[in-house]
Structure formats: structure tokens, C-alpha cells
């Protein structure tokens, strides 16, 4: 689907907002429109005709939005009668776009609310997201920014659920635009850079271009003109490849905004007049209003005040009609500034106060700052120093708060970080390709690697034991040396000898505990291998046998790795352990070829060593089962959550959003892996619950007294 552009003004420049929720090739060529018109006349099938009408309506929105409304009003009725509900909802969305251009925000909002209700009733989350997006867009043009943000965030969550990357990127871009409008520039820039990254990933040139333009607008608002010019130039280069009047006009006004800010008025006027001509040909009222406002600023800069006032009032008339409060602040301020320059103080004060009231009503920090400065200067000029001082103080407070929060160096750093990240992403992609090739070679030697892994594990344990033995030997020697010194010292050194003896005792206990744990773990390894051997059949070859054994042994090895890296040798950071374990499972399963995400949240719960070993084996079995059987489309999500429950219980939940457990497997539950899970749950005095809920869900509850 294409883009809808809307204008929201700021102090120096003009950013056009993309409104699109489908990912199609951008085309406004007359040949496309003509082809669709011919197809509609020749098509007899009602459902096909409805889709063609919606597509044609969308093609018309930028050049003839009235035609968009006529076509979609007809297609909506037809698709509802035919029970073609996707076409029905899509038609409502395109109708809302047309109404936002021709009939204004109120009618567009009615259509957006209808789209949300119908999509909710018909259970289409994608079109529900479209409705919230359209509603958020129209609310923002009325400066209802908080309501706009709420609706954009709802749309964002729905698009994440639908995994629609182009729509996700566009929503990030719109959130950034809204935060920029609210003077939250750091947040805005972060969202813009995130949107640019996704647009580039999906090769969505339209979204990428508009986000560049809006990012340049944000840089202009903080006077970073070099950065702004960089974005506008890149946007202009892309714009040459796109034949769309609104896009071309927006580029003209963006370039003009920088020229106005740098007082190059004659050159700026040429660009604004070109943009105004295009906006009138569409017609696009908000673009026309912004063009007149920019012309007024140019004429004011050239000291042609009568022409400036005329342009500002024409812009104000259009803004009032469309309830564009945000734009009205700028226009009122411009009119007040012009009358003040003419020394018509009373007229200037009227317009400044109107701008002040709107900026305070919507709590727009930058706009309040600018209006307070204008009022302070006005009252000082008229001799009312008390009021002048009052507004001067308010101006200084807001100015300080804005610039304390926003540092130009931070903003430049964000841009550099974004450019660097793009290069790193390309390097990562190259490394991933090499990794896939290496994995193909490594599979041929998988059995040998498993055996070597076991041997290295035993060697590692031996090294630890030897290290402990050496530590004990050294400690004994140090103790003997200390005793020789103590003989030559006074009674005050006796406390040092006691500490050394206590340290020795602790090390001896630790050595015994290590011997005990290693013995238990080796016995557990032996049991696992025996169980796996008994459960093997003709279909389970040696590679599968060794693979499963490797996974289970590695889960225990990771526990000891986490343990000896910890200061406390009796408990394990379960979150850190699971991160290592699941990463190993993903690599072992060759999941680089799958788009599978594993999310872990253990709520900072620490678990003792005796409990974490069976829990680690349970997680290994269930996650490995999901990786192997759950995801038909080679993509999905696995969630692992550990949380405290009432009654001194802990609850471990492992779930995926795959195809779920088949009815046959659900009834039997007698596989070797499932039997092992049940035995391990029994070992920790726990209970196991299995259910199908948008995928497989395993709930293990066990007492926490052992912790």
C-alpha cells in the first residue's frame, strides 16, 4: 500500500507524515490508474471487482482524493454484502485516508472508530491496528498528542503480534514524529533511527525517505542545521526516483525551511511557490496552509509586511477549518511578530496571547518557550516591565529545562551510532553466512566432537580437583610458615592463626563437597546414558543417541561453569544459567536456519545446586522438544518463566507458540524424554501440567523449602 502525507508545522521547517499500513510497490503513474479502470469495467466477478476498486481508490488518494471516497464508499457496501470481510475492512481504511484529506479530521475519526469496532468484531487484529493508526494520526493533527500516542502504541503492539515489519517501522516513525512534536527530542531521534534500520532491512524506500525527512525536521528544531541538511539531501536524492506530487512538494518545503532559517529568502521563496502550486493542484489544504505560512515568514524577512500578514491570515483560515492547533501556534506567533514590527502593540499582544493559550493548553514546551520570549520582548518594548520580567523568567526556566535534557553532542552521537550499526549489521550477515557453511562441515564430525566434549569435560573436572589439591597443599605450607612466625611473635598474632585454620577447614569441607557432587553427577550421567540406551530402537542411530546424551551432559556442565564463576558455590544464578543453556541448544539444533526467539525471565530467583540440576535437564528436554517439533514454518517464540507462587511454591512455565502437541502424543506422553521429565519433576517433589494453549505449555510447580 502507498503512503498518505500530512503536514504538521514547527518553528523552522515542515515534515510530511507517511500513513501506510500495507507493503506494496509505490506507483502513482497514470498508466496504473488507467489499467485498473479498464479492468474494473471488464470484470464481472464481484469479489475481484471490489479488490480492484479498493486498489484504484488508493491510487487516487494523492491526485484525486474525492475519487477515492466515491470508490471506497461503493466497495465497502459491496464487500459487506458479499461477506468479503478483509476487502470490507481494507475499504474502510482507504475511505478514512480519503476523508482525512477532503472532509477533515472529524469525518476521518468516525471512519477510524468504525474500522476499529468492525475489525474487533470480525477478529482481524491487523485491520484493528490500521484503525488505531488512522485515529492516532488524525488526533495528532488536532494536537491531542497524549491520545495520539496511546493509539500509536496500541497499533505498535498489534503490528508486533502480526510480525509486520514495514508497518512496525512506520509506527516507530510516527511515534518519533509525535514525541518530536512534544519536544521530547532524544526519544524521537531514537525512534527515528530504529525506524530507518527496519525500513532499510525490508527495502521500503518510501518509509525510509519520509523518516529521513522527519529526522531532518527534528534536527532543525534544535538548530542542528548541518545534520538537518544531511537528512534532507539524502531524502531529495530518493525523491527523484518517486513521481508523487505530495512527496515532491514536501521536499521543496523541507529545503526551503533550512533556507529560511539561514536567511536565504529569495532562494527559499522559489521552493515554497513550487510547493504551493503542487498542493493546490491536488488539492491538499494542510500543505497549502503551511506553504502560505512559509511565504509569510519569507516576506517578513524581506520586510514586505503587508504581504506577510496576508499570507499568515490565509494560512490561519485553513488551520482553523482543520482544527490544526499546533500549526495555529506558529501562525499566531508570526502574526504577532509582524504587528510588533509595525509597532501595533495591541494587535501583536492579541495574537501572542492566543498562541500562548494553545501552547499552555497542550503543554508544548518549545512553543511555550518561544511565545514567552515574544511576550517578554513585547511588554518590555511597551514599558510594562513587570509583565516583561514575569514572561522573561518563564522563558528562561523552560529554556534551561529543554537544553539540560538535550545536548547537541548526544544527538550527533546517536547519528554516528546508527551509521556504525548499519556497518556492523552487514558484517554480522556475512559472518552468519560463513557460520552456516561451517556448520554443514561440522555435522560430518558430530560424533567425534561429542566424544571429545565428554573427554574435555572430564579433563576440566580433573583440573579443578588438582587445583583444589594444590590449593590445600599451599594452604598447609602457608599455615606451617605462619606457625613458625607465630612462635616468634606475641600473643596478639594468635587471631591470625585462628583465621588460617578456619580457612583450611572451609577448603577441606569444600573439597569433600566437590568430590561428592562430581560423584553424584557422574552417577547421573551414567543413569542418563543407560536410560537412553534402553530407550533406543532401530530408528535411533548412534548420532541421535550421542546428540541427546551430549545435550543432557552439557546442561549439567553449564551448571558447574556457572557455579565456579560465582562467589557463592552453593547456589546458581538461574537466569544466567538458562541464557547459556538455551544459546547452546539453539546452536546445537542448527536453529540459525530458523527464526526462533527464546525469551527468559526468572525474576532474579537464585536456586541451590541440588535443585538446579534436575531443573536444567527438564528445560533441556522441553526446549529441545519445541525446537524439534513445534514450528512448522521455521519461525516462532519460546518463553521460559520462573516465578514465586503462594504457599512457598515456585512455578516454572515453558511454552511455545507453535503447532502444539498432537492429540496422540498428548494422550500417550510415554516418550523417553517425557518420562525423563516426569522422573525429574518427581525428584524435586513437584507437579507437571501439560496443555495446548496457542502452542504447547508445560507448568512445573515445586516447593521452595529446598532453596
XYZ file of C-alpha atoms in Angstrom:
707
model
C 0.000 0.000 0.000
C 1.157 3.556 -0.626
C 1.618 6.481 1.733
C -0.620 9.316 2.894
C 1.230 12.544 3.670
C 0.075 15.033 6.280
C 1.633 18.324 7.304
C 2.482 19.390 10.826
C 4.398 22.615 11.159
C 7.211 23.537 13.503
C 9.334 26.568 14.116
C 11.506 26.394 11.016
C 10.533 23.532 8.749
C 7.819 21.228 7.519
C 7.695 17.433 7.895
C 5.258 15.303 5.972
C 3.971 12.181 7.705
C 3.583 8.856 5.943
C 0.387 6.977 6.708
C 0.637 3.470 5.270
C -0.155 0.027 6.657
C 0.409 -2.239 3.619
C 3.694 -3.094 1.936
C 3.422 -2.729 -1.826
C 5.402 -1.109 -4.596
C 4.879 2.663 -4.767
C 3.343 3.821 -8.010
C 1.283 6.841 -8.927
C 1.710 6.540 -12.661
C -1.318 7.316 -14.771
C -0.845 4.046 -16.630
C -1.587 2.119 -13.426
C -4.792 4.065 -12.851
C -5.871 3.592 -16.466
C -5.190 -0.151 -16.305
C -7.281 -0.530 -13.142
C -10.154 1.477 -14.655
C -10.197 -0.843 -17.674
C -10.049 -3.991 -15.516
C -12.972 -2.818 -13.362
C -15.133 -2.285 -16.476
C -14.285 -5.743 -17.838
C -14.546 -7.672 -14.554
C -17.815 -9.387 -13.745
C -16.827 -11.257 -10.582
C -17.995 -9.132 -7.643
C -15.200 -10.061 -5.220
C -12.485 -9.315 -7.793
C -14.180 -6.064 -8.696
C -14.252 -4.957 -5.052
C -10.498 -5.514 -4.680
C -9.773 -3.631 -7.882
C -11.934 -0.724 -6.701
C -10.023 -0.533 -3.396
C -6.682 -0.585 -5.219
C -7.826 2.105 -7.625
C -9.149 4.209 -4.726
C -5.744 4.063 -3.092
C -4.019 5.058 -6.342
C -6.238 8.158 -6.462
C -5.724 9.420 -2.870
C -2.842 11.806 -3.633
C -4.046 13.078 -7.004
C -7.851 12.909 -6.671
C -8.913 12.093 -3.075
C -12.573 12.833 -3.854
C -12.493 9.940 -6.324
C -11.000 7.815 -3.510
C -14.066 8.483 -1.339
C -16.553 7.687 -4.132
C -14.875 4.373 -4.993
C -14.449 3.145 -1.404
C -17.992 4.042 -0.342
C -19.192 1.759 -3.132
C -16.644 -1.030 -2.459
C -17.428 -1.080 1.281
C -21.116 -1.716 0.621
C -20.393 -4.425 -1.959
C -17.787 -6.273 0.119
C -20.017 -6.293 3.225
C -22.899 -7.693 1.195
C -20.588 -10.392 -0.232
C -19.184 -11.149 3.256
C -15.701 -10.454 1.905
C -14.607 -9.015 5.229
C -10.919 -8.358 4.501
C -11.881 -6.260 1.493
C -14.564 -4.591 3.625
C -12.085 -3.571 6.333
C -9.431 -2.518 3.842
C -12.013 -0.370 2.061
C -12.875 1.366 5.356
C -9.234 2.150 5.905
C -8.759 3.698 2.441
C -12.031 5.597 2.928
C -10.603 7.071 6.150
C -7.499 8.214 4.272
C -9.605 9.963 1.651
C -11.801 11.652 4.260
C -8.788 12.900 6.207
C -7.692 14.814 3.103
C -11.035 16.035 1.743
C -13.515 16.210 4.644
C -11.203 16.806 7.611
C -10.341 15.055 10.858
C -13.828 14.660 12.335
C -15.131 12.516 9.470
C -11.874 10.576 9.286
C -12.103 9.808 13.025
C -15.640 8.466 12.648
C -14.393 6.101 9.959
C -11.406 5.083 12.136
C -13.686 4.243 15.088
C -15.934 2.213 12.790
C -12.908 0.329 11.425
C -11.731 -0.498 14.974
C -15.168 -1.774 16.020
C -15.657 -3.874 12.904
C -12.132 -5.330 12.973
C -12.606 -6.242 16.631
C -15.964 -7.857 15.902
C -14.609 -9.803 12.935
C -11.367 -10.643 14.833
C -8.850 -9.107 12.399
C -6.068 -7.606 14.554
C -4.200 -6.249 11.526
C -7.104 -4.020 10.476
C -7.764 -3.104 14.108
C -4.186 -1.803 14.170
C -4.898 0.169 10.989
C -7.879 1.784 12.682
C -5.865 2.858 15.725
C -3.105 4.150 13.449
C -5.541 6.264 11.408
C -7.176 7.550 14.607
C -3.810 8.431 16.162
C -2.823 10.301 13.024
C -5.962 12.484 12.986
C -5.796 13.148 16.747
C -2.242 14.404 16.363
C -3.257 16.948 13.735
C -5.635 18.365 16.379
C -2.732 18.489 18.890
C -4.287 15.776 21.059
C -0.843 14.302 21.438
C -1.352 12.113 24.506
C -4.392 10.419 22.951
C -2.443 10.101 19.709
C 0.465 8.392 21.499
C -1.896 5.916 23.185
C -3.385 4.862 19.849
C 0.010 4.630 18.123
C 1.247 2.358 20.947
C -1.839 0.121 20.602
C -1.170 -0.125 16.873
C 2.504 -0.886 17.599
C 1.652 -3.819 19.899
C -0.780 -5.258 17.344
C 1.718 -4.957 14.491
C 4.368 -6.673 16.642
C 1.910 -9.517 17.170
C 1.300 -9.698 13.431
C 5.084 -9.505 12.776
C 4.537 -6.910 10.053
C 7.939 -5.209 9.772
C 7.017 -2.388 7.324
C 4.028 -1.373 9.458
C 6.138 -1.692 12.607
C 8.768 0.627 11.162
C 6.136 3.146 10.090
C 4.581 3.144 13.572
C 8.008 3.765 15.132
C 8.393 6.679 12.723
C 5.010 8.123 13.712
C 5.770 7.747 17.431
C 9.038 9.594 16.831
C 7.190 12.365 14.984
C 4.743 12.740 17.883
C 7.496 12.826 20.510
C 9.343 15.431 18.442
C 6.167 17.490 18.301
C 6.028 17.261 22.123
C 9.698 18.416 22.327
C 10.946 15.012 23.557
C 13.751 15.075 21.006
C 16.019 12.362 22.415
C 13.170 9.832 22.373
C 12.120 11.000 18.924
C 15.589 10.565 17.416
C 15.961 7.067 18.879
C 12.635 6.001 17.365
C 13.532 7.581 14.010
C 16.837 5.682 13.855
C 15.065 2.445 14.788
C 12.519 3.043 12.010
C 15.293 3.766 9.486
C 17.001 0.500 10.389
C 13.852 -1.573 9.760
C 12.913 0.324 6.579
C 16.385 -0.361 5.200
C 16.139 -4.022 6.213
C 12.868 -4.540 4.319
C 13.990 -2.247 1.460
C 10.982 0.056 1.913
C 12.244 3.154 0.129
C 9.109 5.270 0.748
C 9.176 4.839 4.512
C 12.934 5.327 4.594
C 12.676 8.607 2.677
C 9.910 10.092 4.817
C 11.648 9.120 8.045
C 14.802 10.840 6.794
C 12.745 13.954 6.106
C 11.160 13.920 9.561
C 14.520 13.286 11.251
C 15.887 16.315 9.411
C 12.914 18.276 10.721
C 13.761 17.276 14.301
C 17.386 18.352 13.838
C 16.140 21.702 12.512
C 14.051 22.186 15.662
C 17.190 22.042 17.800
C 19.150 24.221 15.375
C 21.390 21.376 14.179
C 21.204 22.605 10.601
C 24.160 20.615 9.288
C 22.554 17.351 10.395
C 19.176 18.511 9.090
C 20.640 19.354 5.704
C 22.265 15.912 5.525
C 18.906 14.191 6.005
C 17.079 16.485 3.533
C 19.724 15.954 0.851
C 19.531 12.174 1.153
C 15.729 12.420 1.112
C 15.835 14.610 -2.001
C 18.036 12.078 -3.826
C 15.493 9.351 -3.108
C 12.601 11.670 -4.021
C 13.905 11.993 -7.577
C 13.016 8.337 -8.107
C 9.417 8.767 -6.856
C 6.822 10.508 -9.023
C 4.351 11.802 -6.398
C 3.191 15.407 -6.085
C 2.892 15.473 -2.302
C 6.355 13.975 -1.926
C 7.867 16.481 -4.330
C 6.108 19.396 -2.597
C 7.254 18.206 0.833
C 10.873 18.138 -0.351
C 10.520 21.692 -1.677
C 9.279 22.962 1.697
C 11.885 20.991 3.646
C 14.703 22.581 1.662
C 13.031 25.983 1.962
C 12.839 25.626 5.762
C 16.633 25.488 6.042
C 16.998 28.415 3.637
C 14.537 30.488 5.719
C 16.412 29.650 8.910
C 19.676 30.780 7.304
C 18.017 33.953 5.853
C 18.333 32.984 2.178
C 14.847 34.333 1.471
C 14.882 34.736 -2.337
C 16.008 31.169 -2.897
C 13.534 29.891 -0.290
C 10.627 31.729 -1.985
C 11.195 29.840 -5.247
C 10.919 26.480 -3.496
C 7.826 27.449 -1.482
C 5.952 28.740 -4.562
C 6.658 25.451 -6.356
C 5.336 23.518 -3.371
C 2.217 25.715 -3.112
C 1.408 25.163 -6.780
C 1.587 21.384 -6.344
C -0.538 21.408 -3.175
C -3.232 23.459 -4.912
C -3.333 21.036 -7.848
C -4.100 18.046 -5.585
C -5.743 19.858 -3.596
C -4.195 19.383 -0.129
C -5.340 22.021 2.363
C -2.835 21.464 5.151
C 0.006 21.661 2.640
C -1.482 24.867 1.249
C -1.693 26.340 4.777
C 1.925 25.514 5.505
C 3.043 26.993 2.187
C 1.297 30.289 2.980
C 2.841 30.332 6.443
C 6.323 29.858 4.986
C 5.661 32.568 2.392
C 4.640 34.905 5.228
C 7.945 34.251 7.001
C 9.849 34.904 3.786
C 8.018 38.205 3.144
C 8.544 39.236 6.754
C 12.243 38.536 6.380
C 12.255 40.661 3.213
C 10.390 43.424 5.158
C 7.273 43.128 2.955
C 4.959 43.169 5.978
C 1.599 43.620 4.200
C 2.196 40.592 2.013
C 3.398 38.679 5.083
C 0.207 39.448 7.066
C -1.966 38.443 4.101
C -0.202 35.055 3.817
C -0.347 34.394 7.573
C -4.100 35.094 7.673
C -4.779 32.798 4.727
C -2.847 30.040 6.498
C -4.754 30.718 9.746
C -8.111 30.467 7.982
C -7.255 26.971 6.676
C -5.824 25.862 10.047
C -8.977 26.889 11.883
C -11.073 24.934 9.419
C -8.979 21.793 10.001
C -8.533 22.382 13.780
C -4.765 22.227 13.394
C -3.959 23.760 16.793
C -0.245 23.034 16.579
C 0.114 24.908 13.305
C -2.046 27.753 14.631
C 0.503 28.479 17.383
C 3.125 29.230 14.758
C 0.763 31.323 12.646
C -0.454 33.373 15.639
C 3.171 33.953 16.687
C 4.125 35.018 13.170
C 1.218 37.476 13.015
C 2.101 38.891 16.431
C 5.719 39.279 15.421
C 4.715 41.093 12.236
C 2.391 43.533 14.071
C 5.050 44.157 16.712
C 7.482 45.047 13.944
C 4.863 47.556 12.724
C 4.677 48.876 16.334
C 0.998 47.883 16.548
C 1.485 46.594 20.104
C -2.159 45.852 20.956
C -2.679 43.722 17.835
C 0.596 41.902 18.433
C -0.375 41.132 22.055
C -3.715 39.624 20.952
C -2.040 37.117 18.653
C 0.789 36.312 21.094
C -1.722 35.557 23.859
C -3.695 33.256 21.546
C -0.503 31.363 20.755
C 0.352 31.234 24.481
C -3.070 29.817 25.413
C -2.834 26.957 22.891
C 0.773 26.082 23.800
C -0.133 26.007 27.517
C -3.315 24.027 26.899
C -1.379 21.269 25.123
C 1.794 21.712 27.250
C 4.126 22.165 24.257
C 7.489 23.028 25.793
C 9.269 24.524 22.781
C 6.226 26.540 21.703
C 5.702 27.908 25.232
C 9.369 28.878 25.382
C 9.165 30.824 22.108
C 5.876 32.578 22.939
C 7.112 33.583 26.415
C 10.182 35.157 24.810
C 7.988 37.065 22.347
C 5.703 38.320 25.150
C 8.671 39.319 27.309
C 10.101 41.421 24.473
C 6.677 42.915 23.681
C 5.948 44.025 27.256
C 9.459 45.410 27.643
C 9.008 47.396 24.412
C 5.692 48.825 25.656
C 7.163 49.817 29.048
C 5.329 47.154 31.090
C 8.497 45.864 32.758
C 6.664 43.864 35.429
C 4.930 41.638 32.867
C 8.067 41.606 30.762
C 10.106 40.311 33.692
C 7.413 37.724 34.503
C 7.486 36.199 30.999
C 11.254 36.517 30.795
C 11.543 34.327 33.900
C 9.127 31.728 32.473
C 11.069 31.714 29.208
C 14.386 31.139 30.991
C 13.000 28.241 33.079
C 11.717 26.348 30.040
C 14.830 27.147 28.003
C 17.090 25.739 30.719
C 14.975 22.595 31.139
C 14.985 21.879 27.409
C 18.709 22.348 26.947
C 19.571 20.461 30.122
C 17.788 17.470 28.634
C 19.025 17.811 25.071
C 22.713 18.031 24.284
C 23.813 18.515 20.738
C 26.752 16.156 21.179
C 24.384 13.396 22.296
C 22.285 13.832 19.188
C 25.332 13.717 16.913
C 26.477 10.580 18.743
C 23.117 8.924 18.063
C 23.529 9.547 14.357
C 27.071 8.140 14.412
C 25.900 5.093 16.367
C 23.203 4.483 13.777
C 25.669 4.657 10.874
C 28.072 2.349 12.722
C 25.298 -0.106 13.498
C 24.415 -0.368 9.818
C 28.004 -1.416 9.030
C 28.031 -3.873 11.928
C 24.781 -5.409 10.685
C 26.310 -6.052 7.278
C 29.344 -7.661 8.921
C 27.103 -9.860 11.065
C 25.213 -11.063 7.993
C 28.496 -12.034 6.347
C 29.596 -13.886 9.488
C 26.278 -15.729 9.629
C 26.691 -16.990 6.073
C 30.155 -18.281 6.947
C 28.782 -19.875 10.080
C 26.137 -21.792 8.111
C 28.815 -23.169 5.802
C 30.967 -24.196 8.760
C 28.036 -25.938 10.443
C 27.477 -28.069 7.342
C 31.080 -29.293 7.582
C 30.922 -29.787 11.341
C 27.910 -32.112 11.102
C 30.070 -34.737 9.403
C 32.271 -34.923 12.518
C 29.492 -34.615 15.094
C 30.101 -37.988 16.776
C 33.806 -37.304 17.257
C 33.086 -33.891 18.697
C 30.645 -35.308 21.232
C 33.245 -37.812 22.470
C 35.879 -35.083 22.640
C 33.447 -32.860 24.551
C 32.949 -35.584 27.175
C 36.701 -36.121 27.468
C 37.366 -32.392 27.794
C 34.673 -32.182 30.464
C 36.398 -34.940 32.467
C 39.748 -33.252 31.972
C 38.225 -29.982 33.196
C 36.898 -31.671 36.322
C 40.317 -33.241 36.924
C 41.973 -29.848 36.592
C 39.583 -28.389 39.152
C 40.308 -31.238 41.568
C 44.039 -30.833 41.053
C 43.738 -27.105 41.606
C 41.894 -27.701 44.864
C 44.545 -30.215 45.935
C 47.287 -27.733 45.134
C 45.395 -25.028 46.976
C 45.150 -27.260 50.022
C 48.828 -28.131 49.845
C 49.816 -24.485 49.521
C 47.471 -23.562 52.332
C 49.083 -26.202 54.580
C 52.526 -24.877 53.750
C 51.414 -21.324 54.458
C 49.925 -22.484 57.703
C 53.219 -24.094 58.730
C 55.121 -20.939 57.838
C 52.624 -18.912 59.808
C 53.130 -21.139 62.833
C 56.898 -20.599 62.649
C 56.290 -16.860 62.578
C 53.742 -17.044 65.384
C 56.369 -18.718 67.605
C 58.475 -15.571 67.285
C 55.536 -13.158 67.742
C 53.484 -12.065 70.724
C 50.028 -13.235 71.805
C 48.251 -10.652 69.583
C 49.032 -12.744 66.460
C 47.014 -15.720 67.726
C 43.884 -14.389 65.950
C 45.717 -14.628 62.596
C 46.479 -18.305 63.228
C 42.821 -18.979 64.007
C 41.735 -17.398 60.693
C 44.180 -19.543 58.763
C 42.934 -22.680 60.500
C 39.323 -21.715 59.712
C 40.226 -21.133 56.058
C 41.862 -24.534 55.884
C 38.809 -26.176 57.423
C 36.500 -24.490 54.888
C 38.665 -25.648 51.992
C 38.650 -29.234 53.268
C 34.848 -29.149 53.507
C 34.635 -27.614 50.023
C 36.919 -30.322 48.608
C 34.724 -33.058 50.089
C 31.614 -31.332 48.707
C 33.163 -31.125 45.248
C 34.077 -34.835 45.363
C 30.515 -35.610 46.413
C 28.916 -33.501 43.682
C 31.172 -34.852 40.977
C 30.368 -38.430 42.104
C 26.609 -37.695 42.006
C 26.813 -36.024 38.611
C 28.832 -38.888 37.138
C 26.230 -41.304 38.501
C 23.522 -39.158 36.896
C 25.421 -39.175 33.579
C 25.656 -42.968 33.800
C 21.898 -43.230 34.502
C 21.033 -40.937 31.582
C 23.197 -42.967 29.199
C 21.631 -46.205 30.460
C 18.100 -44.854 30.073
C 18.906 -43.538 26.578
C 20.436 -46.896 25.610
C 17.388 -48.825 26.845
C 15.078 -46.407 25.011
C 16.995 -46.713 21.709
C 15.492 -48.659 18.838
C 16.262 -49.174 15.203
C 15.251 -45.621 14.367
C 17.541 -44.101 16.928
C 21.008 -44.234 15.402
C 24.309 -43.652 17.112
C 24.394 -39.957 16.156
C 20.987 -39.309 17.726
C 21.996 -41.243 20.838
C 25.197 -39.253 21.269
C 23.468 -35.962 20.409
C 20.824 -36.379 23.111
C 23.438 -37.514 25.620
C 25.614 -34.516 24.761
C 22.744 -32.082 25.311
C 21.928 -33.522 28.743
C 25.568 -33.678 29.859
C 26.171 -30.128 28.612
C 23.224 -28.849 30.711
C 24.965 -30.205 33.841
C 28.379 -28.926 32.736
C 26.934 -25.430 32.325
C 25.725 -25.559 35.925
C 29.272 -26.177 37.174
C 30.622 -23.498 34.836
C 28.093 -21.007 36.266
C 28.839 -22.233 39.782
C 32.615 -21.830 39.752
C 32.250 -18.340 38.207
C 30.018 -17.328 41.112
C 31.116 -16.071 44.520
C 28.607 -18.405 46.219
C 29.410 -22.053 45.427
C 26.149 -23.445 46.802
C 23.622 -21.603 44.635
C 23.217 -20.778 40.917
C 22.000 -17.638 39.140
C 19.233 -19.397 37.181
C 18.791 -16.537 34.664
C 22.483 -16.565 33.710
C 22.462 -20.365 33.509
C 19.361 -20.507 31.253
C 20.805 -17.902 28.883
C 23.885 -20.082 28.320
C 21.831 -23.287 28.116
C 19.293 -22.043 25.555
C 22.036 -20.444 23.447
C 23.780 -23.825 23.354
C 20.506 -25.595 22.439
C 19.859 -23.170 19.573
C 23.366 -23.695 18.163
C 23.195 -27.473 18.643
C 19.838 -27.651 16.891
C 21.167 -25.629 13.945
C 18.430 -23.021 14.604
C 20.260 -20.315 12.644
C 18.114 -21.586 9.824
C 15.038 -20.822 11.877
C 13.717 -17.518 13.043
C 13.162 -18.748 16.611
C 13.391 -16.486 19.669
C 13.772 -17.707 23.257
C 12.660 -15.266 25.992
C 13.761 -15.910 29.598
C 12.519 -14.283 32.816
C 13.427 -15.842 36.189
C 12.641 -12.739 38.295
C 16.160 -12.834 39.851
C 15.416 -16.098 41.697
C 18.516 -17.935 42.956
C 18.347 -21.765 43.140
C 20.519 -24.220 45.066
C 22.782 -26.656 43.232
C 20.757 -29.752 44.167
C 17.575 -28.332 42.602
C 19.056 -26.610 39.557
C 20.480 -29.823 38.006
C 17.082 -31.557 37.545
C 15.537 -28.207 36.526
C 18.261 -27.733 33.895
C 17.597 -31.215 32.478
C 13.832 -30.516 32.417
C 14.397 -27.261 30.478
C 16.795 -29.078 28.121
C 14.229 -31.778 27.289
C 11.252 -29.434 26.808
C 13.077 -26.705 24.833
C 14.769 -29.321 22.616
C 11.304 -30.868 22.030
C 9.890 -27.466 20.961
C 12.825 -26.767 18.629
C 12.382 -30.154 17.009
C 8.601 -30.454 16.710
C 6.777 -27.163 17.410
C 7.499 -24.866 14.474
C 6.291 -25.899 11.043
C 7.015 -22.529 9.379
C 10.606 -22.360 10.739
C 9.825 -19.418 12.958
C 8.327 -18.856 16.403
C 8.889 -17.989 20.024
C 9.662 -19.942 23.211
C 9.081 -18.367 26.641
C 10.651 -19.609 29.914
C 9.321 -18.013 33.116
C 10.130 -18.757 36.776
C 8.051 -17.067 39.420
C 7.162 -17.336 43.092
C 3.657 -18.531 43.980
C 1.736 -18.589 47.235
C 2.330 -21.426 49.665
C 6.145 -21.413 49.333
C 5.969 -22.740 45.778
C 7.996 -21.919 42.681
C 6.417 -22.298 39.243
C 8.438 -22.930 36.064
C 6.465 -22.371 32.823
C 7.848 -23.373 29.406
C 5.623 -22.553 26.473
C 5.856 -22.031 22.713
C 3.562 -20.562 20.061
C 3.978 -23.494 17.702
C 1.530 -26.093 16.470
C 1.019 -27.621 19.910
C 1.128 -31.266 20.998
C -0.705 -33.698 18.759
C -3.700 -35.467 20.281
C -1.961 -38.840 20.018
C 1.200 -37.596 21.719
C -0.868 -35.757 24.332
C -2.701 -38.951 25.279
C 0.377 -41.223 25.438
C 3.095 -38.975 26.896
C 5.302 -42.092 27.099
C 8.336 -40.972 25.125
C 11.743 -41.342 26.713
C 12.166 -37.566 27.001
C 8.731 -37.108 28.616
C 9.371 -39.999 31.022
C 12.675 -38.379 31.992
C 10.883 -35.062 32.605
C 8.306 -36.761 34.830
C 11.028 -38.559 36.833
C 12.946 -35.310 37.311
C 9.772 -33.483 38.429
C 9.159 -36.253 40.969
C 12.779 -35.908 42.158
C 12.153 -32.278 43.198
C 8.752 -33.154 44.761
C 6.986 -31.206 42.034
C 3.942 -31.494 39.802
C 3.698 -31.332 35.994
C 0.787 -29.917 33.977
C 0.635 -30.057 30.159
C -1.810 -28.177 27.967
C -2.313 -26.870 24.449
C -2.832 -23.081 24.554
C -1.802 -21.414 21.284
C 1.038 -23.923 21.351
C 2.425 -26.311 23.954
C 2.582 -25.199 27.614
C 4.373 -27.089 30.413
C 3.898 -25.944 34.032
C 6.158 -27.389 36.761
C 5.340 -26.404 40.356
C 7.726 -27.426 43.164
C 8.301 -26.449 46.810
C 10.837 -23.759 47.667
C 11.884 -25.046 51.100
C 14.967 -26.601 49.475
C 16.223 -23.191 48.308
